[in-house]
Structures are given as C-alpha cells and as structure tokens.
Amino acid sequence: MPLIHLPNIRLSNLPAAAAVLLLCVTGASAPRDARAQSAKPIDAGTSVNVRPLDAAPSSEQNADDALKSGFAQRQKALDQRTEENNYRYGVKQHDCYSKFFVNHCLDNARNEMRETRQQIRQQQLALDDEQRAEHAKERDQQTAIKQAQYQAEAPQRAANEQTSQKAFEDKQRQNALAAAQREAEAPQRAASQKAYDQKQADYQKKLDEARARGVQDAQQRDAKAQRFEQKQQEAAQHRAEVEARQKEAARKAQEKAQQQAQQQAQQQEQERQEQLKTQQQQQPQQGK
C-alpha cells in the first residue's frame, strides 16, 4: 500500500478535529504524492433533474417503470455527488496543512463543500417532492381504479344481495313451516312420550320384581343350605352317638365275658381243689 508523504507538521499546532482527520487520511490508501493530488472537478451547474440517456425506458418498459428507474438513477447520482463532495473536502483539508495560511484554506474548502452540499440538498428535496407527488398520483389512480371497480360491481352486489335476501326469506318460511309442523305434531309426540314413559315404568317394575324374586330365591336357597347343613351335622352327631354306644356295649360285653371267664376259671379251680381234697380224704380211709 503506498504511503502519503506529509510535511513535518506538529500535531500539537493543529486543531483536534484536524489532527484526527489527518491521522485518518494518513492510514488510507492514496497516491504517492498527496500534495500534488487534486479532487475531480464537479460542475456546479450540473443538475440531476436531467435524465441520463441510459435511463430512457426500453420499448418493453411501461411509463411507470421508466419513471421509477429515472428516480433511482437520479438518487444514485445525488449519492455519488455527495460522496465526491465529501472526498474532495477531505483531500482539500489534507492539502491545506501543507500551506502557510492553513485556516484560510480550511475555511475556503469548508465553504465550497457547504455550497455544493446545499445544491445537492436542494436537488434532493426536489427529487423527494417529485417522488411524493408520483406516489400521491399512484394512490389517486389506485383509489380511482378501486372506486370504478366498486361502481362496476354494484349491479352484481345488488344481485347478490337480492339473492341472499331471497334465500333468507325462503329459509325463514321453511323455519315457520317446520315450527307449525312441530306444533301440529305436539299431541302425537306427547302421546308417544307418555306411552314410552309407561313402557319404561312397566319395564322398571318388572325389573324390580325380578330383582326382588332373585333376592327371595337367594334367601330361600341360603335357608335350604343352612337346613341341609344342620341335618348333616345332626346325622353326623347321631352316627357318632351310635358308634359311641356300640363301642360302649362292645366294651361292656367284653368285660362281662372276661368276668364270666374268670368266674368259670375260679369255679373250675374250686372244683379241682375240692376233688383234690376229697381224694386226700379217701386215701387215709383206704389205708385203714
């Protein structure tokens, strides 16, 4: 990047704003000899109101597109002039610090920059006015188109409203007929409802009776089961008593048989003793 050769100027002798601007210009890319550099001349009489040749709309563009394109190119030209004016002012500020009358040079550069800026501002205001007028014209045209379309659609809207009104009236008549039919059928519906309620009541009565019979049958079954269980218990108790009496009778019979056997054994023993005693008594008598 080429550097800008500046004269030996002490920053302490410059105003603060000028010193900052000088440092910014020093760091930017510039030609080798900045003192010999001059800004591009700008013709103060040039006006952006004149449309460039290349801004003319082509055969395929309509008038609105051509006008918008012209506005865009004029705005671009104003922006370019603003950038050139700022650039030239910065260059002149830089060049002024190499001259003897620095403040006078800076004032002239500032006045020239402000004059050009004022010209650009006037042209910018004129362009803004034209754009606002064009936008207002477009709005008026759109409003006129919508109004014409609204008026053109008025017969169709009237026909639609008439059709809607007729459909609404037909619907109202149908509702009235339906209401009259419902009123005429009210007695029949009441009789049908009464018959239905009676049928439901009879069904509920039968259902309650069936439930009551079911409860009664269940109670009877429970009572029969209890009686059967009681009889079973009584039969078991009777069998146990019979078995106990039979066992007691068998035990008594066995004891009696044992007693009789003992008595017979004792009687036989007594008879044997008596026989022995008799034999002993007979033996001495035979010896005599």
PDB file of N, CA and C in Angstrom, residues 84-164:
ATOM      1  N   GLU A  84     -18.488  12.296  -3.635  1.00  0.00           N
ATOM      2  CA  GLU A  84     -17.392  13.049  -4.253  1.00  0.00           C
ATOM      3  C   GLU A  84     -17.131  14.356  -3.508  1.00  0.00           C
ATOM      4  N   ASN A  85     -18.206  15.012  -3.074  1.00  0.00           N
ATOM      5  CA  ASN A  85     -18.038  16.265  -2.333  1.00  0.00           C
ATOM      6  C   ASN A  85     -17.305  16.023  -1.020  1.00  0.00           C
ATOM      7  N   ASN A  86     -17.685  14.964  -0.306  1.00  0.00           N
ATOM      8  CA  ASN A  86     -17.009  14.654   0.957  1.00  0.00           C
ATOM      9  C   ASN A  86     -15.544  14.271   0.714  1.00  0.00           C
ATOM     10  N   TYR A  87     -15.323  13.501  -0.346  1.00  0.00           N
ATOM     11  CA  TYR A  87     -13.950  13.092  -0.651  1.00  0.00           C
ATOM     12  C   TYR A  87     -13.089  14.303  -1.004  1.00  0.00           C
ATOM     13  N   ARG A  88     -13.610  15.196  -1.845  1.00  0.00           N
ATOM     14  CA  ARG A  88     -12.838  16.375  -2.236  1.00  0.00           C
ATOM     15  C   ARG A  88     -12.573  17.281  -1.038  1.00  0.00           C
ATOM     16  N   TYR A  89     -13.554  17.372  -0.131  1.00  0.00           N
ATOM     17  CA  TYR A  89     -13.344  18.193   1.062  1.00  0.00           C
ATOM     18  C   TYR A  89     -12.235  17.606   1.932  1.00  0.00           C
ATOM     19  N   GLY A  90     -12.216  16.285   2.072  1.00  0.00           N
ATOM     20  CA  GLY A  90     -11.151  15.665   2.852  1.00  0.00           C
ATOM     21  C   GLY A  90      -9.788  15.871   2.228  1.00  0.00           C
ATOM     22  N   VAL A  91      -9.706  15.775   0.893  1.00  0.00           N
ATOM     23  CA  VAL A  91      -8.422  15.975   0.218  1.00  0.00           C
ATOM     24  C   VAL A  91      -7.951  17.414   0.377  1.00  0.00           C
ATOM     25  N   LYS A  92      -8.891  18.364   0.226  1.00  0.00           N
ATOM     26  CA  LYS A  92      -8.504  19.775   0.364  1.00  0.00           C
ATOM     27  C   LYS A  92      -8.082  20.080   1.792  1.00  0.00           C
ATOM     28  N   GLN A  93      -8.760  19.469   2.766  1.00  0.00           N
ATOM     29  CA  GLN A  93      -8.315  19.651   4.149  1.00  0.00           C
ATOM     30  C   GLN A  93      -6.879  19.174   4.317  1.00  0.00           C
ATOM     31  N   HIS A  94      -6.592  18.027   3.741  1.00  0.00           N
ATOM     32  CA  HIS A  94      -5.240  17.484   3.847  1.00  0.00           C
ATOM     33  C   HIS A  94      -4.228  18.399   3.169  1.00  0.00           C
ATOM     34  N   ASP A  95      -4.589  18.936   1.997  1.00  0.00           N
ATOM     35  CA  ASP A  95      -3.667  19.809   1.267  1.00  0.00           C
ATOM     36  C   ASP A  95      -3.453  21.131   1.993  1.00  0.00           C
ATOM     37  N   CYS A  96      -4.485  21.574   2.746  1.00  0.00           N
ATOM     38  CA  CYS A  96      -4.364  22.867   3.423  1.00  0.00           C
ATOM     39  C   CYS A  96      -3.254  22.871   4.473  1.00  0.00           C
ATOM     40  N   TYR A  97      -2.962  21.727   5.074  1.00  0.00           N
ATOM     41  CA  TYR A  97      -1.954  21.684   6.126  1.00  0.00           C
ATOM     42  C   TYR A  97      -0.534  21.816   5.580  1.00  0.00           C
ATOM     43  N   SER A  98      -0.409  21.761   4.257  1.00  0.00           N
ATOM     44  CA  SER A  98       0.908  21.981   3.649  1.00  0.00           C
ATOM     45  C   SER A  98       1.101  23.432   3.205  1.00  0.00           C
ATOM     46  N   LYS A  99       0.072  24.256   3.406  1.00  0.00           N
ATOM     47  CA  LYS A  99       0.144  25.663   3.010  1.00  0.00           C
ATOM     48  C   LYS A  99       0.409  26.537   4.229  1.00  0.00           C
ATOM     49  N   PHE A 100       0.746  27.775   3.947  1.00  0.00           N
ATOM     50  CA  PHE A 100       1.084  28.696   5.029  1.00  0.00           C
ATOM     51  C   PHE A 100      -0.177  29.170   5.746  1.00  0.00           C
ATOM     52  N   PHE A 101      -1.184  29.602   4.973  1.00  0.00           N
ATOM     53  CA  PHE A 101      -2.445  30.056   5.568  1.00  0.00           C
ATOM     54  C   PHE A 101      -3.390  28.854   5.690  1.00  0.00           C
ATOM     55  N   VAL A 102      -3.173  28.105   6.739  1.00  0.00           N
ATOM     56  CA  VAL A 102      -3.933  26.852   6.903  1.00  0.00           C
ATOM     57  C   VAL A 102      -5.410  27.133   7.171  1.00  0.00           C
ATOM     58  N   ASN A 103      -5.681  28.041   8.100  1.00  0.00           N
ATOM     59  CA  ASN A 103      -7.078  28.297   8.479  1.00  0.00           C
ATOM     60  C   ASN A 103      -7.868  28.888   7.322  1.00  0.00           C
ATOM     61  N   HIS A 104      -7.241  29.800   6.590  1.00  0.00           N
ATOM     62  CA  HIS A 104      -7.930  30.398   5.443  1.00  0.00           C
ATOM     63  C   HIS A 104      -8.246  29.332   4.395  1.00  0.00           C
ATOM     64  N   CYS A 105      -7.292  28.457   4.165  1.00  0.00           N
ATOM     65  CA  CYS A 105      -7.513  27.371   3.194  1.00  0.00           C
ATOM     66  C   CYS A 105      -8.625  26.446   3.663  1.00  0.00           C
ATOM     67  N   LEU A 106      -8.633  26.128   4.967  1.00  0.00           N
ATOM     68  CA  LEU A 106      -9.677  25.254   5.501  1.00  0.00           C
ATOM     69  C   LEU A 106     -11.052  25.903   5.396  1.00  0.00           C
ATOM     70  N   ASP A 107     -11.119  27.210   5.651  1.00  0.00           N
ATOM     71  CA  ASP A 107     -12.407  27.907   5.538  1.00  0.00           C
ATOM     72  C   ASP A 107     -12.922  27.882   4.106  1.00  0.00           C
ATOM     73  N   ASN A 108     -12.017  28.118   3.141  1.00  0.00           N
ATOM     74  CA  ASN A 108     -12.446  28.078   1.742  1.00  0.00           C
ATOM     75  C   ASN A 108     -12.942  26.690   1.350  1.00  0.00           C
ATOM     76  N   ALA A 109     -12.203  25.657   1.787  1.00  0.00           N
ATOM     77  CA  ALA A 109     -12.621  24.286   1.465  1.00  0.00           C
ATOM     78  C   ALA A 109     -13.969  23.965   2.105  1.00  0.00           C
ATOM     79  N   ARG A 110     -14.150  24.443   3.354  1.00  0.00           N
ATOM     80  CA  ARG A 110     -15.415  24.177   4.047  1.00  0.00           C
ATOM     81  C   ARG A 110     -16.569  24.910   3.371  1.00  0.00           C
ATOM     82  N   ASN A 111     -16.336  26.162   2.965  1.00  0.00           N
ATOM     83  CA  ASN A 111     -17.392  26.925   2.296  1.00  0.00           C
ATOM     84  C   ASN A 111     -17.772  26.286   0.963  1.00  0.00           C
ATOM     85  N   GLU A 112     -16.763  25.849   0.217  1.00  0.00           N
ATOM     86  CA  GLU A 112     -17.048  25.197  -1.063  1.00  0.00           C
ATOM     87  C   GLU A 112     -17.825  23.900  -0.853  1.00  0.00           C
ATOM     88  N   MET A 113     -17.421  23.145   0.193  1.00  0.00           N
ATOM     89  CA  MET A 113     -18.127  21.895   0.493  1.00  0.00           C
ATOM     90  C   MET A 113     -19.573  22.172   0.890  1.00  0.00           C
ATOM     91  N   ARG A 114     -19.806  23.202   1.708  1.00  0.00           N
ATOM     92  CA  ARG A 114     -21.163  23.524   2.143  1.00  0.00           C
ATOM     93  C   ARG A 114     -22.018  24.020   0.982  1.00  0.00           C
ATOM     94  N   GLU A 115     -21.406  24.806   0.081  1.00  0.00           N
ATOM     95  CA  GLU A 115     -22.166  25.294  -1.074  1.00  0.00           C
ATOM     96  C   GLU A 115     -22.618  24.128  -1.950  1.00  0.00           C
ATOM     97  N   THR A 116     -21.674  23.215  -2.207  1.00  0.00           N
ATOM     98  CA  THR A 116     -22.042  22.039  -3.014  1.00  0.00           C
ATOM     99  C   THR A 116     -23.077  21.181  -2.293  1.00  0.00           C
ATOM    100  N   ARG A 117     -22.915  21.037  -0.978  1.00  0.00           N
ATOM    101  CA  ARG A 117     -23.881  20.247  -0.202  1.00  0.00           C
ATOM    102  C   ARG A 117     -25.264  20.881  -0.257  1.00  0.00           C
ATOM    103  N   GLN A 118     -25.319  22.240  -0.230  1.00  0.00           N
ATOM    104  CA  GLN A 118     -26.608  22.914  -0.304  1.00  0.00           C
ATOM    105  C   GLN A 118     -27.273  22.678  -1.655  1.00  0.00           C
ATOM    106  N   GLN A 119     -26.460  22.721  -2.729  1.00  0.00           N
ATOM    107  CA  GLN A 119     -27.007  22.434  -4.060  1.00  0.00           C
ATOM    108  C   GLN A 119     -27.564  21.007  -4.122  1.00  0.00           C
ATOM    109  N   ILE A 120     -26.781  20.077  -3.572  1.00  0.00           N
ATOM    110  CA  ILE A 120     -27.243  18.677  -3.575  1.00  0.00           C
ATOM    111  C   ILE A 120     -28.521  18.536  -2.752  1.00  0.00           C
ATOM    112  N   ARG A 121     -28.597  19.252  -1.634  1.00  0.00           N
ATOM    113  CA  ARG A 121     -29.784  19.173  -0.787  1.00  0.00           C
ATOM    114  C   ARG A 121     -31.010  19.709  -1.514  1.00  0.00           C
ATOM    115  N   GLN A 122     -30.853  20.834  -2.228  1.00  0.00           N
ATOM    116  CA  GLN A 122     -31.983  21.385  -2.974  1.00  0.00           C
ATOM    117  C   GLN A 122     -32.471  20.396  -4.034  1.00  0.00           C
ATOM    118  N   GLN A 123     -31.518  19.783  -4.728  1.00  0.00           N
ATOM    119  CA  GLN A 123     -31.907  18.799  -5.739  1.00  0.00           C
ATOM    120  C   GLN A 123     -32.531  17.560  -5.087  1.00  0.00           C
ATOM    121  N   GLN A 124     -32.028  17.192  -3.884  1.00  0.00           N
ATOM    122  CA  GLN A 124     -32.609  16.052  -3.168  1.00  0.00           C
ATOM    123  C   GLN A 124     -34.044  16.349  -2.751  1.00  0.00           C
ATOM    124  N   LEU A 125     -34.270  17.591  -2.263  1.00  0.00           N
ATOM    125  CA  LEU A 125     -35.628  17.978  -1.878  1.00  0.00           C
ATOM    126  C   LEU A 125     -36.558  17.976  -3.080  1.00  0.00           C
ATOM    127  N   ALA A 126     -36.042  18.474  -4.226  1.00  0.00           N
ATOM    128  CA  ALA A 126     -36.872  18.467  -5.434  1.00  0.00           C
ATOM    129  C   ALA A 126     -37.209  17.037  -5.851  1.00  0.00           C
ATOM    130  N   LEU A 127     -36.204  16.145  -5.764  1.00  0.00           N
ATOM    131  CA  LEU A 127     -36.453  14.743  -6.111  1.00  0.00           C
ATOM    132  C   LEU A 127     -37.458  14.109  -5.157  1.00  0.00           C
ATOM    133  N   ASP A 128     -37.324  14.425  -3.862  1.00  0.00           N
ATOM    134  CA  ASP A 128     -38.277  13.880  -2.886  1.00  0.00           C
ATOM    135  C   ASP A 128     -39.685  14.381  -3.162  1.00  0.00           C
ATOM    136  N   ASP A 129     -39.801  15.674  -3.527  1.00  0.00           N
ATOM    137  CA  ASP A 129     -41.130  16.213  -3.845  1.00  0.00           C
ATOM    138  C   ASP A 129     -41.730  15.505  -5.053  1.00  0.00           C
ATOM    139  N   GLU A 130     -40.902  15.280  -6.082  1.00  0.00           N
ATOM    140  CA  GLU A 130     -41.405  14.587  -7.266  1.00  0.00           C
ATOM    141  C   GLU A 130     -41.840  13.161  -6.924  1.00  0.00           C
ATOM    142  N   GLN A 131     -41.041  12.478  -6.084  1.00  0.00           N
ATOM    143  CA  GLN A 131     -41.406  11.104  -5.708  1.00  0.00           C
ATOM    144  C   GLN A 131     -42.695  11.083  -4.889  1.00  0.00           C
ATOM    145  N   ARG A 132     -42.825  12.042  -3.959  1.00  0.00           N
ATOM    146  CA  ARG A 132     -44.064  12.100  -3.182  1.00  0.00           C
ATOM    147  C   ARG A 132     -45.256  12.399  -4.076  1.00  0.00           C
ATOM    148  N   ALA A 133     -45.059  13.309  -5.042  1.00  0.00           N
ATOM    149  CA  ALA A 133     -46.149  13.617  -5.971  1.00  0.00           C
ATOM    150  C   ALA A 133     -46.515  12.393  -6.802  1.00  0.00           C
ATOM    151  N   GLU A 134     -45.481  11.648  -7.233  1.00  0.00           N
ATOM    152  CA  GLU A 134     -45.747  10.444  -8.018  1.00  0.00           C
ATOM    153  C   GLU A 134     -46.474   9.395  -7.180  1.00  0.00           C
ATOM    154  N   HIS A 135     -46.038   9.254  -5.909  1.00  0.00           N
ATOM    155  CA  HIS A 135     -46.727   8.306  -5.031  1.00  0.00           C
ATOM    156  C   HIS A 135     -48.171   8.724  -4.792  1.00  0.00           C
ATOM    157  N   ALA A 136     -48.387  10.046  -4.600  1.00  0.00           N
ATOM    158  CA  ALA A 136     -49.759  10.527  -4.418  1.00  0.00           C
ATOM    159  C   ALA A 136     -50.587  10.274  -5.671  1.00  0.00           C
ATOM    160  N   LYS A 137     -49.948  10.483  -6.830  1.00  0.00           N
ATOM    161  CA  LYS A 137     -50.649  10.227  -8.088  1.00  0.00           C
ATOM    162  C   LYS A 137     -51.019   8.753  -8.205  1.00  0.00           C
ATOM    163  N   GLU A 138     -50.074   7.873  -7.836  1.00  0.00           N
ATOM    164  CA  GLU A 138     -50.359   6.434  -7.890  1.00  0.00           C
ATOM    165  C   GLU A 138     -51.486   6.070  -6.928  1.00  0.00           C
ATOM    166  N   ARG A 139     -51.452   6.676  -5.722  1.00  0.00           N
ATOM    167  CA  ARG A 139     -52.533   6.396  -4.770  1.00  0.00           C
ATOM    168  C   ARG A 139     -53.877   6.858  -5.321  1.00  0.00           C
ATOM    169  N   ASP A 140     -53.871   8.058  -5.935  1.00  0.00           N
ATOM    170  CA  ASP A 140     -55.122   8.560  -6.510  1.00  0.00           C
ATOM    171  C   ASP A 140     -55.608   7.645  -7.632  1.00  0.00           C
ATOM    172  N   GLN A 141     -54.651   7.177  -8.451  1.00  0.00           N
ATOM    173  CA  GLN A 141     -55.036   6.275  -9.534  1.00  0.00           C
ATOM    174  C   GLN A 141     -55.600   4.967  -8.980  1.00  0.00           C
ATOM    175  N   GLN A 142     -54.920   4.427  -7.944  1.00  0.00           N
ATOM    176  CA  GLN A 142     -55.421   3.189  -7.343  1.00  0.00           C
ATOM    177  C   GLN A 142     -56.799   3.404  -6.727  1.00  0.00           C
ATOM    178  N   THR A 143     -56.968   4.569  -6.075  1.00  0.00           N
ATOM    179  CA  THR A 143     -58.275   4.863  -5.482  1.00  0.00           C
ATOM    180  C   THR A 143     -59.345   4.980  -6.562  1.00  0.00           C
ATOM    181  N   ALA A 144     -58.986   5.651  -7.673  1.00  0.00           N
ATOM    182  CA  ALA A 144     -59.948   5.794  -8.769  1.00  0.00           C
ATOM    183  C   ALA A 144     -60.285   4.436  -9.374  1.00  0.00           C
ATOM    184  N   ILE A 145     -59.247   3.583  -9.522  1.00  0.00           N
ATOM    185  CA  ILE A 145     -59.490   2.242 -10.077  1.00  0.00           C
ATOM    186  C   ILE A 145     -60.401   1.436  -9.160  1.00  0.00           C
ATOM    187  N   LYS A 146     -60.114   1.505  -7.845  1.00  0.00           N
ATOM    188  CA  LYS A 146     -60.952   0.768  -6.900  1.00  0.00           C
ATOM    189  C   LYS A 146     -62.379   1.307  -6.886  1.00  0.00           C
ATOM    190  N   GLN A 147     -62.501   2.664  -6.975  1.00  0.00           N
ATOM    191  CA  GLN A 147     -63.839   3.249  -6.989  1.00  0.00           C
ATOM    192  C   GLN A 147     -64.603   2.824  -8.237  1.00  0.00           C
ATOM    193  N   ALA A 148     -63.892   2.845  -9.392  1.00  0.00           N
ATOM    194  CA  ALA A 148     -64.544   2.422 -10.632  1.00  0.00           C
ATOM    195  C   ALA A 148     -64.926   0.950 -10.568  1.00  0.00           C
ATOM    196  N   GLN A 149     -64.013   0.138 -10.003  1.00  0.00           N
ATOM    197  CA  GLN A 149     -64.318  -1.284  -9.873  1.00  0.00           C
ATOM    198  C   GLN A 149     -65.497  -1.503  -8.931  1.00  0.00           C
ATOM    199  N   TYR A 150     -65.522  -0.704  -7.853  1.00  0.00           N
ATOM    200  CA  TYR A 150     -66.640  -0.819  -6.908  1.00  0.00           C
ATOM    201  C   TYR A 150     -67.960  -0.450  -7.581  1.00  0.00           C
ATOM    202  N   GLN A 151     -67.930   0.633  -8.372  1.00  0.00           N
ATOM    203  CA  GLN A 151     -69.144   1.036  -9.075  1.00  0.00           C
ATOM    204  C   GLN A 151     -69.533   0.012 -10.142  1.00  0.00           C
ATOM    205  N   ALA A 152     -68.510  -0.560 -10.826  1.00  0.00           N
ATOM    206  CA  ALA A 152     -68.818  -1.557 -11.849  1.00  0.00           C
ATOM    207  C   ALA A 152     -69.410  -2.819 -11.233  1.00  0.00           C
ATOM    208  N   GLU A 153     -68.995  -3.125  -9.999  1.00  0.00           N
ATOM    209  CA  GLU A 153     -69.502  -4.327  -9.332  1.00  0.00           C
ATOM    210  C   GLU A 153     -70.799  -4.074  -8.578  1.00  0.00           C
ATOM    211  N   ALA A 154     -71.289  -2.824  -8.612  1.00  0.00           N
ATOM    212  CA  ALA A 154     -72.515  -2.504  -7.879  1.00  0.00           C
ATOM    213  C   ALA A 154     -73.701  -3.354  -8.341  1.00  0.00           C
ATOM    214  N   PRO A 155     -73.953  -3.517  -9.670  1.00  0.00           N
ATOM    215  CA  PRO A 155     -75.085  -4.378 -10.077  1.00  0.00           C
ATOM    216  C   PRO A 155     -74.943  -5.813  -9.577  1.00  0.00           C
ATOM    217  N   GLN A 156     -73.708  -6.341  -9.640  1.00  0.00           N
ATOM    218  CA  GLN A 156     -73.505  -7.711  -9.173  1.00  0.00           C
ATOM    219  C   GLN A 156     -73.737  -7.814  -7.669  1.00  0.00           C
ATOM    220  N   ARG A 157     -73.273  -6.780  -6.931  1.00  0.00           N
ATOM    221  CA  ARG A 157     -73.514  -6.790  -5.485  1.00  0.00           C
ATOM    222  C   ARG A 157     -75.001  -6.713  -5.184  1.00  0.00           C
ATOM    223  N   ALA A 158     -75.710  -5.859  -5.955  1.00  0.00           N
ATOM    224  CA  ALA A 158     -77.156  -5.753  -5.743  1.00  0.00           C
ATOM    225  C   ALA A 158     -77.838  -7.087  -6.029  1.00  0.00           C
ATOM    226  N   ALA A 159     -77.393  -7.745  -7.128  1.00  0.00           N
ATOM    227  CA  ALA A 159     -77.980  -9.051  -7.451  1.00  0.00           C
ATOM    228  C   ALA A 159     -77.665 -10.066  -6.355  1.00  0.00           C
ATOM    229  N   ASN A 160     -76.416 -10.032  -5.854  1.00  0.00           N
ATOM    230  CA  ASN A 160     -76.044 -10.959  -4.778  1.00  0.00           C
ATOM    231  C   ASN A 160     -76.849 -10.691  -3.515  1.00  0.00           C
ATOM    232  N   GLU A 161     -77.023  -9.397  -3.199  1.00  0.00           N
ATOM    233  CA  GLU A 161     -77.812  -9.061  -2.014  1.00  0.00           C
ATOM    234  C   GLU A 161     -79.259  -9.504  -2.180  1.00  0.00           C
ATOM    235  N   GLN A 162     -79.802  -9.313  -3.405  1.00  0.00           N
ATOM    236  CA  GLN A 162     -81.175  -9.750  -3.651  1.00  0.00           C
ATOM    237  C   GLN A 162     -81.294 -11.263  -3.520  1.00  0.00           C
ATOM    238  N   THR A 163     -80.287 -11.970  -4.071  1.00  0.00           N
ATOM    239  CA  THR A 163     -80.294 -13.435  -3.954  1.00  0.00           C
ATOM    240  C   THR A 163     -80.191 -13.865  -2.494  1.00  0.00           C
ATOM    241  N   SER A 164     -79.306 -13.183  -1.746  1.00  0.00           N
ATOM    242  CA  SER A 164     -79.153 -13.514  -0.325  1.00  0.00           C
ATOM    243  C   SER A 164     -80.437 -13.225   0.442  1.00  0.00           C
TER     244      SER A 164
END
